[in-house]
Structure formats: C-alpha cells, structure tokens
Amino acid sequence: MEERFDEKVAAHMLEFGNQMPGLQQYLGISFVKIEAGRLWAEADLASQEPTPSGNLHGGVIAAVLDHVTGAVVYPVIPVGHWGATTELKINYLAPVAPGILRAEASVLGLGNRSAVVRGEAYVEDRLVAAAQGTITIVAPRVQAET
Amino acid sequence: MEERFDEKVAAHMLEFGNQMPGLQQYLGISFVKIEAGRLWAEADLASQEPTPSGNLHGGVIAAVLDHVTGAVVYPVIPVGHWGATTELKINYLAPVAPGILRAEASVLGLGNRSAVVRGEAYVEDRLVAAAQGTITIVAPRVQAET
Amino acid sequence: MEERFDEKVAAHMLEFGNQMPGLQQYLGISFVKIEAGRLWAEADLASQEPTPSGNLHGGVIAAVLDHVTGAVVYPVIPVGHWGATTELKINYLAPVAPGILRAEASVLGLGNRSAVVRGEAYVEDRLVAAAQGTITIVAPRVQAET
Amino acid sequence: MEERFDEKVAAHMLEFGNQMPGLQQYLGISFVKIEAGRLWAEADLASQEPTPSGNLHGGVIAAVLDHVTGAVVYPVIPVGHWGATTELKINYLAPVAPGILRAEASVLGLGNRSAVVRGEAYVEDRLVAAAQGTITIVAPRVQAET
C-alpha cells in the first residue's frame, strides 16, 4: 500500500466527494479522512424512511459499504483508472435506526487488475455491519469485462 | 418449501409491495409474480443518476437484490414474523445502464430461525448480478439479536 | 456457455479426474457428468473422521465445493489456461455425517479473465451446502496476479 | 468480547488442539496464542501435494480458515456450547506453495445465537487469504437447525 498514494486524488475526494449526484447524494455520504489504503466516511441517513420495524433497510447500509469499499482504491491506483466492484459480501451485526452511520474501508491487497477490500459500518462505536470484497481495476478506454 | 405458502401474504405483496415508502420506492421495485419460495420483481431504475462511467452504481443493484432476497421469505414464514437479512454476498457480472432491472429470488433452505436465499438480476435476458445470503426469521416481539 | 465446450477436456476429466493426487484424492472426488458450464461430482467422505458432534468438518465440504466450482470452467476455457479460485462464499444448510456427498457446479457467466460460478452439495436429495464465487482464468506462462 | 473469556478452554485448546483427529490433523494445525475473541494458529502444509501449477489447492486454505474462524469462538461462549459455521466467504490474494501457513481469527460481534468472525492467512508476513463469516452458537442437546 505504501508504494503509491496520490494525495491530490485524496484531497479532491475529501473536497468534492459529497457533491457527486446519484446514490452518494441520496445516502448523504462524505469522506472524512483518507490515507494510503484507508478511508473514513460518514453517511447522514437521518432522513431515510425506516422499514416497518423502525430500522434502516439493509440495502441502504449495503450501498454505503459498496460505495466506500469502491472509493478507497482511487488514491492508490493510477490516475484515470477506475474501480469496479466485482463482488461484495456483507454481514449485518445489528439493526440500525435512521441517523449518522460511520463507515471505514481498507485495502487488504492490491494488484494490477484487482484489489481485495474490507469495510466496516458503525453507529457511534458499535460495529453494525462488515464487508469484504473485490474491486476490479479498469484501465482507461479498456472495455470492462467479466 | 411446499409445506407452507400463504397466498394472502403473496397477494398482498403483489398489490401493495410497490407502495412501501423508502428504499423500495427510491428503487422503483414492484413484485411481478410470487410462488412458494420464488419471487419475480422489476425495478425501474431509468431515472437513476449514472456514475461517471455511465453505469448504475453497484450499490443500487445490491439494494435491489437485498430487497428481493429478503421479501421472498414472507409467504413461507408464519404471519407476523419478519425476515432480517443477516448476510448477503453479491457478484456483479456486467455493468448496467439506467433502465429496467428484472430480479428473481428463491429460497434454497428454510428452518425455524433462518433461510438461505439466492437472487439474480437481469437486464432483458442477460444475467448482470447474482446473490446468495441468509435471512434470519424473527418472531413477533422478540428482540433481534446477532 | 454454448459457444465453447471442449469434449476432449471433459472426457479426460471424467476418466482421470479422480486420479489427481492431493486434496482431490483425500476427498475421494470423482466427476460423474460434464456438460458445457455444468459439472456433477461425487465425493466419498465415508472414511472421514467426524468432529466431536458426529458431523463432517465444514472445511471438508468447503474443499469439495471449492474443487468442483474450480473444475467446471476447464471445458469452457482455452486449452492450457487454468482457473484459479479468487473468492468463494459458502452457506451450510445442514450438518452432514460422513458418507457420500453429491456436488454440482455451474458457470453463471464467463469472460476472458474470469468466471462467476455456483455450486451445491447434496446428501441424497437434501441440499446441505451452497456456494457462489469467482474463478480467475489464467493464460499459460502468465504470472498469476491479484 | 471482554465480558467473557474462559482461560481454561483456551489453555486446553493450546495444549490439545493439534491432537484432534480428522481434518485438523490432515492440515497440521496447532493453536499458538489465544486471547478473548482472537486466535493465532499455524498450519504445517509442507507435505501437502501441490496442484499441477505448484501451489496449494485453495480448498486446503479454505479448510484452515474455516477451522480457525470456528475455533476462535470457543473461549467466549458458554462451556458445552459449540460453534457451527453457517457461512464463510474467502478471498484468495496470492498463490501459496506448500509450507507453513499462519492463520489468525477474530470475533467481530457475538450474540447469544451467533458470532460474526474474520480470519486471515499469511505466508511469513504476506497476506494470502482473508475470510469473513458467521458461526452459529449451539446449546447442548439442542438439535442444530438451519
């Protein structure tokens, strides 16, 4: 992880990461801190509609973890490349009420073509979900393939 | 699966399933057909903001698969019980542009306390994502626990 | 899947698949039938030492499913290429006593560089474990990389 | 994790853990250190038959990780209870030649009925595989159920 860390990319993500339209905005995600192979984020899910049981839909937490585990690779891959989540597995440890969700992501291993990543979601200090998956590193103008 | 199939629950899901607020509405999901341990759904993701690469955010597809693999258990568990996704693993097979996503879910195994489920997402006839996971069956007024 | 199916490779696997030394022999695996993107196998686990609870160690079932989901790709990839399991997720549905385990594997999607696969393990007609994962397709003399 | 840690169970595992017959013996696993919710182990895989590509069969590494992620719960669950792996997901980061494999396991969350666990396998200091899964906690004389 230490070989490569693009501070410009990280700084850009910290400044503009919460201005991407679409899912990230719907989930109220902003990046809080970024290091080589590590990323800390916060999702403001206070306005999310709870399920009948009063909790956040698991799919919302899945989307947050999908987002941060995909984002964590950008400062450690070549500029212009992008990361496509190939597979992700999530364990839910506790029900979560609408509110602030903290999320962390880390790169376990990085090759030329893929990275193995982990992520965790917390409500205050309580771990509520954990993820592990693979990000495919895609070079510019190369068609993504399975 | 054949031992128990609550047609009233299934009929209710087909009629009102797309009127639940929150994530399901955001994802435009409606249930199309339900059998014992099987469920077919459609998600209208045409208005979803694409990522910079022009595709749907993987988190959106994750949320759809999380939703249908959780929903498929309702007609086969006792009325009043609910299903909480304990863990889910998703493989993404192809990038997906905003549009209509078909999703299917099936129950592989069902016990008193949990079900093992699978799900698939298609664009037309092309498989674009596959899921496998566990749904914990929670009895009424029993606190969910890890 | 239909585009490519190497009958010679399949025939060779059916004839000699159970003569590979190492894990396959330890697990008593033989291939029973092979079609394009489908494989049926049998593992003779009758002589396996049970755990204190009288069941097979889950690791044994994991190894069988790892093996068949890796093997199923060979007749559908170019000769000389090999398949390396990149990730695999297994759900255990029921405890299994030492005896005969049937296993099936199928290819959900196949690209130039990887395949998404599923597998199931049965005792007689009872599903006892289900798997989903990714096989990386490695070209000859190309160094495997993450 | 801190609430409960049975030092007697841990001491017993350290002393006799490598004398269990079956898979553990086949894999040459011994426990090296145990703390509350953490476990360090070593698997002597030097005599394992390599695959044609000269590496350990992934199923062997899966079995080691299945074993240690299941074992780590014993000192933190009531005596007489046992842990059954319900599901496990493994990412393989690098090919592994026959030799010594170090493995670690940790408990991410523990409830009355299940634990969420992670595991890592190393060759010297290189991470070669990572796992995440669920262990169901089974009370004595209670029939295991899905």
Coordinates of C-alpha atoms in Angstrom, one line a residue:
Chain A
M1 CA 0.0 0.0 0.0
E2 CA 2.8 2.4 0.8
E3 CA 4.3 2.4 -2.7
R4 CA 1.7 4.7 -4.1
F5 CA -0.6 7.2 -2.6
D6 CA -1.9 10.1 -4.7
E7 CA -2.5 13.0 -2.3
K8 CA -4.2 15.1 -5.0
V9 CA -6.8 12.4 -5.6
A10 CA -7.4 12.1 -1.9
A11 CA -7.7 15.8 -1.4
H12 CA -10.1 16.0 -4.3
M13 CA -12.3 13.2 -2.8
L14 CA -12.3 14.9 0.6
E15 CA -13.4 18.2 -1.0
F16 CA -15.8 17.1 -3.7
G17 CA -16.7 13.5 -2.8
N18 CA -20.1 14.6 -1.3
Q19 CA -21.1 16.5 -4.4
M20 CA -21.4 13.5 -6.7
P21 CA -25.0 13.2 -7.7
G22 CA -27.0 9.9 -7.5
L23 CA -26.6 7.3 -4.9
Q24 CA -23.9 9.1 -2.9
Q25 CA -26.1 12.1 -2.5
Y26 CA -29.1 10.0 -1.7
L27 CA -27.1 8.4 1.1
G28 CA -25.6 11.7 2.3
I29 CA -22.0 10.3 2.2
S30 CA -19.0 12.5 2.8
F31 CA -15.4 11.4 3.1
V32 CA -13.8 12.4 6.4
K33 CA -10.2 11.2 6.2
I34 CA -8.1 9.3 3.6
E35 CA -4.8 7.6 4.0
A36 CA -3.0 5.1 1.7
G37 CA -5.4 2.2 1.5
R38 CA -7.7 3.6 4.3
L39 CA -10.8 5.7 4.1
W40 CA -13.1 7.1 6.7
A41 CA -16.6 8.3 5.7
E42 CA -19.9 9.4 7.2
A43 CA -23.4 8.9 5.9
D44 CA -26.2 11.1 7.0
L45 CA -29.1 8.6 6.9
A46 CA -31.3 10.6 9.4
S47 CA -33.9 11.4 6.8
Q48 CA -34.1 7.8 5.4
E49 CA -37.5 6.2 5.7
P50 CA -37.3 3.3 8.2
T51 CA -38.8 -0.1 7.4
P52 CA -41.9 -1.2 9.3
S53 CA -39.7 -2.4 12.1
G54 CA -38.2 1.0 12.6
N55 CA -34.8 0.3 11.1
L56 CA -32.9 1.2 8.1
H57 CA -33.3 -1.0 5.1
G58 CA -30.3 -3.3 4.9
G59 CA -29.9 -2.3 1.3
V60 CA -29.1 1.3 2.4
I61 CA -26.2 0.0 4.5
A62 CA -25.1 -2.3 1.7
A63 CA -25.0 0.7 -0.6
V64 CA -22.9 2.8 1.8
L65 CA -20.4 -0.1 2.2
D66 CA -20.3 -0.7 -1.5
H67 CA -19.5 2.9 -2.0
V68 CA -16.7 3.3 0.5
T69 CA -15.0 0.0 -0.4
G70 CA -15.0 1.1 -4.0
A71 CA -13.8 4.6 -3.2
V72 CA -10.8 3.6 -1.1
V73 CA -8.8 2.3 -4.1
Y74 CA -8.8 5.6 -6.0
P75 CA -5.8 7.2 -4.4
V76 CA -3.7 4.0 -4.8
I77 CA -4.4 3.2 -8.4
P78 CA -3.1 5.2 -11.5
V79 CA -5.0 8.4 -12.3
G80 CA -7.6 7.8 -14.9
H81 CA -8.1 4.2 -13.9
W82 CA -11.3 3.3 -12.1
G83 CA -12.5 0.7 -9.7
A84 CA -15.5 -1.6 -10.4
T85 CA -16.9 -3.6 -7.6
T86 CA -16.8 -7.2 -8.8
E87 CA -18.2 -8.8 -5.7
L88 CA -19.0 -7.8 -2.1
K89 CA -20.2 -9.7 0.9
I90 CA -21.8 -8.0 3.9
N91 CA -22.6 -9.2 7.4
Y92 CA -25.2 -7.3 9.3
L93 CA -24.5 -7.3 13.1
A94 CA -27.2 -5.1 14.5
P95 CA -30.3 -3.3 13.4
V96 CA -29.7 0.4 12.7
A97 CA -32.1 3.3 13.2
P98 CA -32.0 6.2 10.8
G99 CA -29.2 8.6 11.8
I100 CA -25.5 9.0 11.3
L101 CA -23.6 6.0 10.1
R102 CA -19.8 6.0 10.1
A103 CA -18.0 3.8 7.6
E104 CA -14.4 2.7 7.1
A105 CA -12.7 1.0 4.3
S106 CA -9.3 -0.6 3.8
V107 CA -7.3 -2.2 1.0
L108 CA -6.1 -5.7 2.1
G109 CA -4.2 -6.4 -1.1
L110 CA -3.7 -4.6 -4.4
G111 CA -2.5 -6.0 -7.8
N112 CA -2.5 -4.6 -11.3
R113 CA -6.0 -5.8 -12.0
S114 CA -7.8 -6.0 -8.7
A115 CA -7.9 -5.1 -5.1
V116 CA -9.3 -7.0 -2.1
V117 CA -11.0 -4.6 0.3
R118 CA -12.8 -4.6 3.6
G119 CA -15.3 -2.2 5.1
E120 CA -17.0 -1.6 8.5
A121 CA -20.1 0.4 9.4
Y122 CA -20.5 1.9 12.9
V123 CA -23.2 3.7 14.8
E124 CA -21.2 5.6 17.3
D125 CA -18.7 3.0 18.5
R126 CA -20.9 0.0 17.8
L127 CA -20.0 -2.2 14.8
V128 CA -23.2 -2.7 12.8
A129 CA -22.0 -4.2 9.5
A130 CA -18.8 -5.6 8.0
A131 CA -17.9 -6.2 4.4
Q132 CA -15.3 -7.9 2.3
G133 CA -15.0 -7.9 -1.5
T134 CA -13.1 -7.4 -4.7
I135 CA -12.6 -4.3 -6.8
T136 CA -11.5 -4.7 -10.4
I137 CA -9.1 -2.0 -11.5
V138 CA -10.1 -0.9 -15.0
A139 CA -7.6 1.0 -17.3
P140 CA -8.9 3.9 -19.3
R141 CA -10.6 3.1 -22.6
V142 CA -10.4 -0.6 -21.9
Q143 CA -13.9 -2.2 -22.0
A144 CA -14.9 -3.6 -18.7
E145 CA -15.3 -7.4 -18.9
T146 CA -16.4 -10.1 -16.5
Chain B
M1 CA -40.9 -25.1 0.5
E2 CA -44.1 -26.7 -0.4
E3 CA -45.3 -27.3 3.1
R4 CA -46.3 -23.7 3.6
F5 CA -47.3 -20.9 1.3
D6 CA -49.5 -18.1 2.4
E7 CA -51.4 -16.9 -0.7
K8 CA -52.9 -14.0 1.1
V9 CA -49.4 -12.6 2.0
A10 CA -48.3 -13.2 -1.6
A11 CA -51.4 -11.4 -3.0
H12 CA -50.9 -8.5 -0.6
M13 CA -47.2 -8.2 -1.7
L14 CA -48.2 -8.2 -5.3
E15 CA -50.8 -5.5 -4.8
F16 CA -49.1 -3.2 -2.3
G17 CA -45.4 -4.1 -2.5
N18 CA -44.6 -1.1 -4.6
Q19 CA -46.3 1.3 -2.2
M20 CA -43.8 0.9 0.7
P21 CA -42.0 4.2 1.2
G22 CA -38.3 4.5 1.5
L23 CA -35.7 2.4 -0.4
Q24 CA -38.2 0.3 -2.3
Q25 CA -39.8 3.4 -3.7
Y26 CA -36.5 5.0 -4.5
L27 CA -35.6 1.9 -6.4
G28 CA -39.0 1.6 -8.2
I29 CA -39.4 -2.0 -7.2
S30 CA -42.6 -3.9 -7.9
F31 CA -43.3 -7.6 -7.4
V32 CA -44.5 -9.4 -10.6
K33 CA -45.1 -13.0 -9.6
I34 CA -44.8 -15.0 -6.3
E35 CA -44.7 -18.7 -5.8
A36 CA -43.7 -20.8 -2.8
G37 CA -40.1 -19.9 -2.3
R38 CA -39.8 -18.0 -5.5
L39 CA -40.3 -14.3 -6.3
W40 CA -40.0 -12.2 -9.5
A41 CA -39.7 -8.5 -9.4
E42 CA -38.9 -5.5 -11.6
A43 CA -37.0 -2.3 -10.6
D44 CA -37.5 0.8 -12.7
L45 CA -34.0 2.4 -12.5
A46 CA -34.4 4.5 -15.6
S47 CA -34.2 7.8 -13.6
Q48 CA -31.2 6.8 -11.5
E49 CA -28.2 9.0 -11.9
P50 CA -25.4 7.0 -13.5
T51 CA -21.8 7.0 -12.2
P52 CA -19.2 8.9 -14.2
S53 CA -18.7 5.7 -16.3
G54 CA -22.4 5.8 -17.4
N55 CA -23.5 2.8 -15.3
L56 CA -25.7 2.3 -12.3
H57 CA -23.9 2.4 -9.0
G58 CA -23.3 -1.2 -7.8
G59 CA -24.9 -0.2 -4.5
V60 CA -28.3 0.3 -6.3
I61 CA -28.2 -3.2 -7.7
A62 CA -27.1 -4.5 -4.2
A63 CA -30.1 -2.8 -2.7
V64 CA -32.5 -4.4 -5.2
L65 CA -31.1 -7.8 -4.6
D66 CA -31.1 -7.3 -0.8
H67 CA -34.7 -6.3 -1.1
V68 CA -36.0 -9.2 -3.2
T69 CA -34.0 -11.9 -1.3
G70 CA -35.5 -10.6 1.9
A71 CA -39.0 -10.4 0.5
V72 CA -39.2 -13.9 -0.9
V73 CA -39.4 -15.5 2.6
Y74 CA -42.6 -13.7 3.7
P75 CA -45.2 -16.0 2.2
V76 CA -43.4 -19.0 3.6
I77 CA -42.9 -17.9 7.2
P78 CA -45.6 -17.5 9.9
V79 CA -47.7 -14.4 9.7
G80 CA -46.3 -11.6 11.9
H81 CA -42.8 -12.9 11.7
W82 CA -40.3 -10.9 9.7
G83 CA -37.1 -11.6 7.8
A84 CA -33.9 -9.7 8.6
T85 CA -31.0 -10.1 6.2
T86 CA -28.1 -11.3 8.2
E87 CA -25.6 -11.5 5.4
L88 CA -25.6 -11.2 1.7
K89 CA -22.9 -11.7 -1.0
I90 CA -23.2 -10.3 -4.5
N91 CA -21.3 -10.9 -7.7
Y92 CA -21.6 -8.3 -10.4
L93 CA -21.3 -9.9 -13.9
A94 CA -21.7 -6.9 -16.2
P95 CA -22.1 -3.1 -16.0
V96 CA -25.7 -1.9 -16.1
A97 CA -27.0 1.3 -17.6
P98 CA -30.0 3.0 -16.0
G99 CA -33.2 1.3 -17.1
I100 CA -35.4 -1.7 -16.2
L101 CA -33.8 -4.4 -14.0
R102 CA -35.5 -7.7 -13.5
A103 CA -34.8 -9.6 -10.3
E104 CA -35.6 -13.0 -9.1
A105 CA -35.2 -14.6 -5.7
S106 CA -35.5 -18.1 -4.4
V107 CA -35.4 -19.9 -1.0
L108 CA -32.8 -22.6 -1.0
G109 CA -33.5 -23.8 2.5
L110 CA -35.8 -22.8 5.3
G111 CA -35.6 -23.6 9.0
N112 CA -37.3 -22.1 12.1
R113 CA -34.8 -19.4 12.6
S114 CA -33.3 -18.7 9.2
A115 CA -33.5 -19.2 5.5
V116 CA -30.7 -19.4 2.8
V117 CA -31.7 -17.5 -0.3
R118 CA -30.4 -16.7 -3.7
G119 CA -31.1 -13.9 -6.1
E120 CA -30.4 -12.9 -9.7
A121 CA -30.6 -9.6 -11.5
Y122 CA -31.1 -9.4 -15.3
V123 CA -31.2 -6.7 -18.0
E124 CA -33.5 -8.3 -20.6
D125 CA -32.1 -11.9 -20.7
R126 CA -28.6 -11.1 -19.6
L127 CA -27.6 -12.0 -16.1
V128 CA -25.9 -9.0 -14.5
A129 CA -25.7 -9.9 -10.8
A130 CA -26.1 -12.9 -8.6
A131 CA -26.6 -13.0 -4.8
Q132 CA -26.5 -15.6 -2.0
G133 CA -27.2 -15.0 1.6
T134 CA -29.0 -15.6 4.9
I135 CA -32.3 -14.3 6.2
T136 CA -32.9 -14.5 9.9
I137 CA -36.6 -15.3 10.8
V138 CA -37.6 -13.1 13.7
A139 CA -40.7 -13.9 15.8
P140 CA -43.0 -11.1 16.8
R141 CA -42.0 -9.1 19.9
V142 CA -38.7 -11.0 20.1
Q143 CA -35.8 -8.6 20.0
A144 CA -33.5 -9.2 17.1
E145 CA -30.1 -10.5 18.1
T146 CA -26.8 -11.1 16.4
Chain C
M1 CA -21.8 -21.1 -22.3
E2 CA -22.8 -22.7 -25.6
E3 CA -20.1 -21.1 -27.7
R4 CA -17.3 -23.3 -26.5
F5 CA -17.3 -26.7 -25.0
D6 CA -14.2 -28.9 -25.3
E7 CA -15.4 -32.5 -25.2
K8 CA -11.9 -33.9 -25.0
V9 CA -11.2 -31.9 -21.9
A10 CA -14.4 -33.1 -20.4
A11 CA -13.8 -36.7 -21.3
H12 CA -10.3 -36.5 -19.8
M13 CA -11.7 -35.1 -16.6
L14 CA -14.3 -37.9 -16.4
E15 CA -11.7 -40.5 -16.9
F16 CA -8.7 -39.2 -14.9
G17 CA -10.2 -36.6 -12.6
N18 CA -10.2 -38.9 -9.6
Q19 CA -6.5 -39.8 -10.1
M20 CA -5.1 -36.4 -9.2
P21 CA -3.1 -36.7 -6.0
G22 CA -3.6 -34.4 -3.1
L23 CA -6.8 -32.9 -1.9
Q24 CA -9.0 -34.4 -4.5
Q25 CA -7.8 -37.9 -3.6
Y26 CA -8.1 -37.1 0.2
L27 CA -11.7 -36.1 -0.5
G28 CA -12.5 -39.1 -2.8
I29 CA -13.9 -36.9 -5.5
S30 CA -14.8 -38.2 -8.9
F31 CA -16.6 -36.4 -11.8
V32 CA -19.8 -38.1 -12.9
K33 CA -21.1 -36.0 -15.7
I34 CA -19.9 -32.8 -17.5
E35 CA -21.8 -30.5 -19.9
A36 CA -21.0 -27.0 -21.1
G37 CA -20.8 -25.0 -17.9
R38 CA -22.2 -27.8 -15.8
L39 CA -20.5 -30.5 -13.7
W40 CA -21.7 -33.3 -11.5
A41 CA -19.4 -34.9 -9.0
E42 CA -19.4 -37.3 -6.1
A43 CA -17.2 -37.2 -3.0
D44 CA -16.7 -40.4 -1.0
L45 CA -16.4 -39.0 2.5
A46 CA -17.3 -42.2 4.3
S47 CA -13.9 -42.6 5.9
Q48 CA -13.5 -39.0 7.0
E49 CA -13.1 -38.6 10.8
P50 CA -16.2 -36.8 12.1
T51 CA -16.0 -33.9 14.5
P52 CA -16.9 -34.4 18.2
S53 CA -20.6 -33.7 17.2
G54 CA -20.5 -36.6 14.7
N55 CA -20.6 -34.5 11.6
L56 CA -18.1 -33.7 8.8
H57 CA -15.9 -30.7 9.4
G58 CA -17.3 -27.8 7.4
G59 CA -13.8 -27.4 5.9
V60 CA -14.2 -30.7 4.1
I61 CA -17.4 -29.6 2.4
A62 CA -15.8 -26.2 1.6
A63 CA -12.9 -28.1 -0.1
V64 CA -15.3 -30.2 -2.2
L65 CA -17.2 -27.1 -3.3
D66 CA -14.0 -25.2 -4.0
H67 CA -12.8 -28.1 -6.1
V68 CA -15.9 -28.6 -8.3
T69 CA -16.6 -24.9 -8.8
G70 CA -13.0 -24.6 -10.0
A71 CA -13.1 -27.7 -12.2
V72 CA -16.3 -26.7 -14.0
V73 CA -14.6 -24.0 -16.0
Y74 CA -12.0 -26.2 -17.7
P75 CA -14.0 -27.5 -20.7
V76 CA -15.2 -23.9 -21.5
I77 CA -11.8 -22.1 -21.4
P78 CA -9.0 -22.4 -23.9
V79 CA -6.8 -25.4 -23.5
G80 CA -3.7 -24.7 -21.5
H81 CA -5.4 -21.9 -19.5
W82 CA -6.2 -22.7 -15.9
G83 CA -8.7 -21.5 -13.4
A84 CA -7.7 -20.0 -10.0
T85 CA -10.4 -19.6 -7.4
T86 CA -10.3 -15.9 -6.5
E87 CA -13.0 -15.9 -3.9
L88 CA -15.7 -18.3 -2.8
K89 CA -18.6 -18.0 -0.4
I90 CA -20.4 -21.0 1.1
N91 CA -23.6 -21.4 3.1
Y92 CA -24.0 -24.5 5.1
L93 CA -27.7 -25.6 5.3
A94 CA -27.5 -28.8 7.4
P95 CA -24.9 -30.9 9.3
V96 CA -23.5 -33.8 7.2
A97 CA -22.5 -37.2 8.5
P98 CA -19.5 -39.0 6.9
G99 CA -20.8 -40.7 3.7
I100 CA -21.3 -39.9 0.0
L101 CA -21.7 -36.2 -0.9
R102 CA -23.0 -35.3 -4.3
A103 CA -21.8 -31.9 -5.7
E104 CA -22.9 -29.9 -8.7
A105 CA -21.3 -26.8 -10.2
S106 CA -22.4 -24.4 -12.9
V107 CA -20.9 -21.4 -14.7
L108 CA -23.2 -18.3 -14.3
G109 CA -21.0 -16.0 -16.5
L110 CA -17.8 -16.3 -18.4
G111 CA -15.5 -13.6 -19.6
N112 CA -11.9 -13.6 -20.9
R113 CA -10.4 -13.1 -17.5
S114 CA -12.9 -14.6 -15.0
A115 CA -16.0 -16.7 -14.5
V116 CA -18.7 -16.5 -11.9
V117 CA -19.7 -19.9 -10.6
R118 CA -22.1 -21.6 -8.3
G119 CA -22.1 -24.9 -6.6
E120 CA -24.4 -27.1 -4.5
A121 CA -23.7 -30.1 -2.3
Y122 CA -26.3 -32.7 -1.5
V123 CA -26.7 -35.8 0.7
E124 CA -29.1 -37.9 -1.3
D125 CA -31.7 -35.3 -2.4
R126 CA -31.2 -32.9 0.5
L127 CA -29.3 -29.7 -0.2
V128 CA -26.6 -29.3 2.5
A129 CA -24.4 -26.5 1.2
A130 CA -24.4 -23.8 -1.5
A131 CA -21.6 -21.8 -2.9
Q132 CA -21.0 -18.8 -5.1
G133 CA -17.7 -17.4 -6.3
T134 CA -15.2 -16.2 -8.9
I135 CA -12.7 -18.1 -10.9
T136 CA -9.9 -16.2 -12.5
I137 CA -8.9 -17.5 -15.9
V138 CA -5.1 -17.6 -16.2
A139 CA -3.3 -17.8 -19.5
P140 CA -0.3 -20.0 -19.9
R141 CA 3.0 -18.6 -18.7
V142 CA 1.3 -15.5 -17.4
Q143 CA 2.2 -15.0 -13.8
A144 CA -0.9 -15.1 -11.6
E145 CA -1.6 -11.8 -10.0
T146 CA -4.1 -10.5 -7.5
Chain D
M1 CA -15.6 -9.6 23.8
E2 CA -14.1 -8.6 27.2
E3 CA -17.2 -9.8 29.2
R4 CA -16.3 -13.4 29.0
F5 CA -13.1 -15.3 28.3
D6 CA -12.7 -18.8 29.6
E7 CA -9.0 -19.3 30.2
K8 CA -9.4 -23.0 30.9
V9 CA -10.9 -23.6 27.5
A10 CA -8.2 -21.5 25.8
A11 CA -5.4 -23.4 27.7
H12 CA -7.0 -26.7 26.7
M13 CA -7.1 -25.7 23.1
L14 CA -3.5 -24.6 23.1
E15 CA -2.4 -27.9 24.7
F16 CA -4.6 -30.4 22.8
G17 CA -5.9 -28.5 19.8
N18 CA -3.4 -30.3 17.5
Q19 CA -4.4 -33.7 18.7
M20 CA -7.9 -33.7 17.3
P21 CA -8.1 -36.4 14.6
G22 CA -9.5 -35.7 11.1
L23 CA -9.2 -32.5 9.1
Q24 CA -7.2 -30.6 11.7
Q25 CA -4.6 -33.3 11.8
Y26 CA -4.5 -33.6 8.0
L27 CA -3.9 -29.9 7.9
G28 CA -1.3 -29.9 10.6
I29 CA -3.0 -27.1 12.6
S30 CA -1.8 -26.1 16.0
F31 CA -3.0 -23.1 18.0
V32 CA -0.2 -20.7 19.0
K33 CA -1.9 -18.0 21.1
I34 CA -5.5 -17.3 22.2
E35 CA -7.0 -14.1 23.7
A36 CA -10.6 -13.1 24.1
G37 CA -12.0 -13.1 20.6
R38 CA -8.6 -13.6 19.0
L39 CA -6.7 -16.7 17.9
W40 CA -3.4 -17.3 16.2
A41 CA -2.6 -20.6 14.6
E42 CA -0.1 -22.3 12.4
A43 CA -0.8 -25.0 9.7
D44 CA 2.1 -27.2 8.6
L45 CA 1.2 -27.7 4.9
A46 CA 4.7 -28.6 3.8
S47 CA 3.7 -32.2 3.0
Q48 CA 0.6 -31.3 1.0
E49 CA 0.6 -32.4 -2.6
P50 CA 0.6 -29.2 -4.8
T51 CA -1.7 -28.8 -7.7
P52 CA -0.3 -29.0 -11.3
S53 CA 0.6 -25.3 -11.0
G54 CA 2.8 -26.0 -8.0
N55 CA 0.5 -24.3 -5.4
L56 CA -1.6 -25.5 -2.6
H57 CA -5.2 -26.3 -3.5
G58 CA -7.4 -23.4 -2.5
G59 CA -9.6 -25.9 -0.7
V60 CA -6.8 -26.5 1.8
I61 CA -6.6 -22.9 2.7
A62 CA -10.3 -22.7 2.9
A63 CA -10.3 -25.6 5.3
V64 CA -7.7 -23.9 7.5
L65 CA -9.6 -20.6 7.6
D66 CA -12.9 -22.5 8.3
H67 CA -11.2 -24.2 11.2
V68 CA -9.7 -21.2 12.9
T69 CA -12.7 -19.0 12.5
G70 CA -14.8 -21.7 14.0
A71 CA -12.4 -22.3 16.9
V72 CA -12.0 -18.7 18.0
V73 CA -15.5 -18.6 19.5
Y74 CA -15.0 -21.4 22.0
P75 CA -13.3 -19.5 24.8
V76 CA -16.0 -16.8 24.6
I77 CA -19.2 -19.0 24.6
P78 CA -20.6 -21.0 27.5
V79 CA -18.9 -24.3 28.2
G80 CA -20.6 -27.2 26.5
H81 CA -22.0 -25.0 23.7
W82 CA -20.4 -25.4 20.3
G83 CA -19.9 -23.3 17.2
A84 CA -21.2 -24.4 13.8
T85 CA -20.0 -22.5 10.7
T86 CA -23.1 -21.3 9.0
E87 CA -21.5 -19.4 6.2
L88 CA -18.0 -18.3 5.2
K89 CA -16.6 -16.2 2.4
I90 CA -12.9 -16.4 1.4
N91 CA -10.8 -14.1 -0.8
Y92 CA -7.6 -15.6 -2.1
L93 CA -4.9 -12.9 -2.6
A94 CA -1.9 -14.9 -3.7
P95 CA -0.9 -18.4 -4.7
V96 CA 0.6 -20.4 -1.9
A97 CA 3.3 -23.0 -2.2
P98 CA 3.3 -26.0 0.3
G99 CA 4.9 -24.9 3.6
I100 CA 3.9 -23.2 6.8
L101 CA 0.7 -21.1 6.8
R102 CA 0.0 -18.7 9.7
A103 CA -3.7 -18.0 10.4
E104 CA -5.4 -15.6 12.6
A105 CA -9.1 -15.3 13.6
S106 CA -11.1 -12.7 15.4
V107 CA -14.7 -12.3 16.6
L108 CA -16.3 -9.1 15.3
G109 CA -19.5 -9.5 17.1
L110 CA -21.1 -12.0 19.5
G111 CA -24.7 -12.6 20.3
N112 CA -26.5 -15.4 22.1
R113 CA -27.1 -17.4 18.9
S114 CA -24.3 -16.4 16.5
A115 CA -21.0 -14.7 16.1
V116 CA -19.5 -12.8 13.1
V117 CA -15.9 -13.7 12.5
R118 CA -13.0 -12.8 10.4
G119 CA -9.8 -14.7 9.5
E120 CA -6.5 -14.1 7.7
A121 CA -3.9 -16.4 6.4
Y122 CA -0.3 -15.4 5.9
V123 CA 2.9 -16.9 4.4
E124 CA 5.5 -15.2 6.5
D125 CA 4.3 -11.6 6.5
R126 CA 2.4 -11.7 3.3
L127 CA -1.4 -11.9 3.5
V128 CA -2.6 -14.7 1.2
A129 CA -6.2 -15.1 2.1
A130 CA -9.0 -13.4 4.0
A131 CA -12.2 -14.7 5.3
Q132 CA -15.5 -13.4 6.8
G133 CA -18.4 -15.4 8.1
T134 CA -21.0 -16.5 10.6
I135 CA -20.7 -19.0 13.4
T136 CA -24.0 -20.3 14.9
I137 CA -23.7 -20.9 18.7
V138 CA -25.5 -24.2 19.5
A139 CA -26.6 -25.0 23.0
P140 CA -26.0 -28.6 24.3
R141 CA -28.6 -31.2 23.4
V142 CA -30.4 -28.7 21.2
Q143 CA -30.7 -30.0 17.7
A144 CA -28.9 -27.8 15.1
E145 CA -31.3 -26.2 12.7
T146 CA -30.9 -24.1 9.7

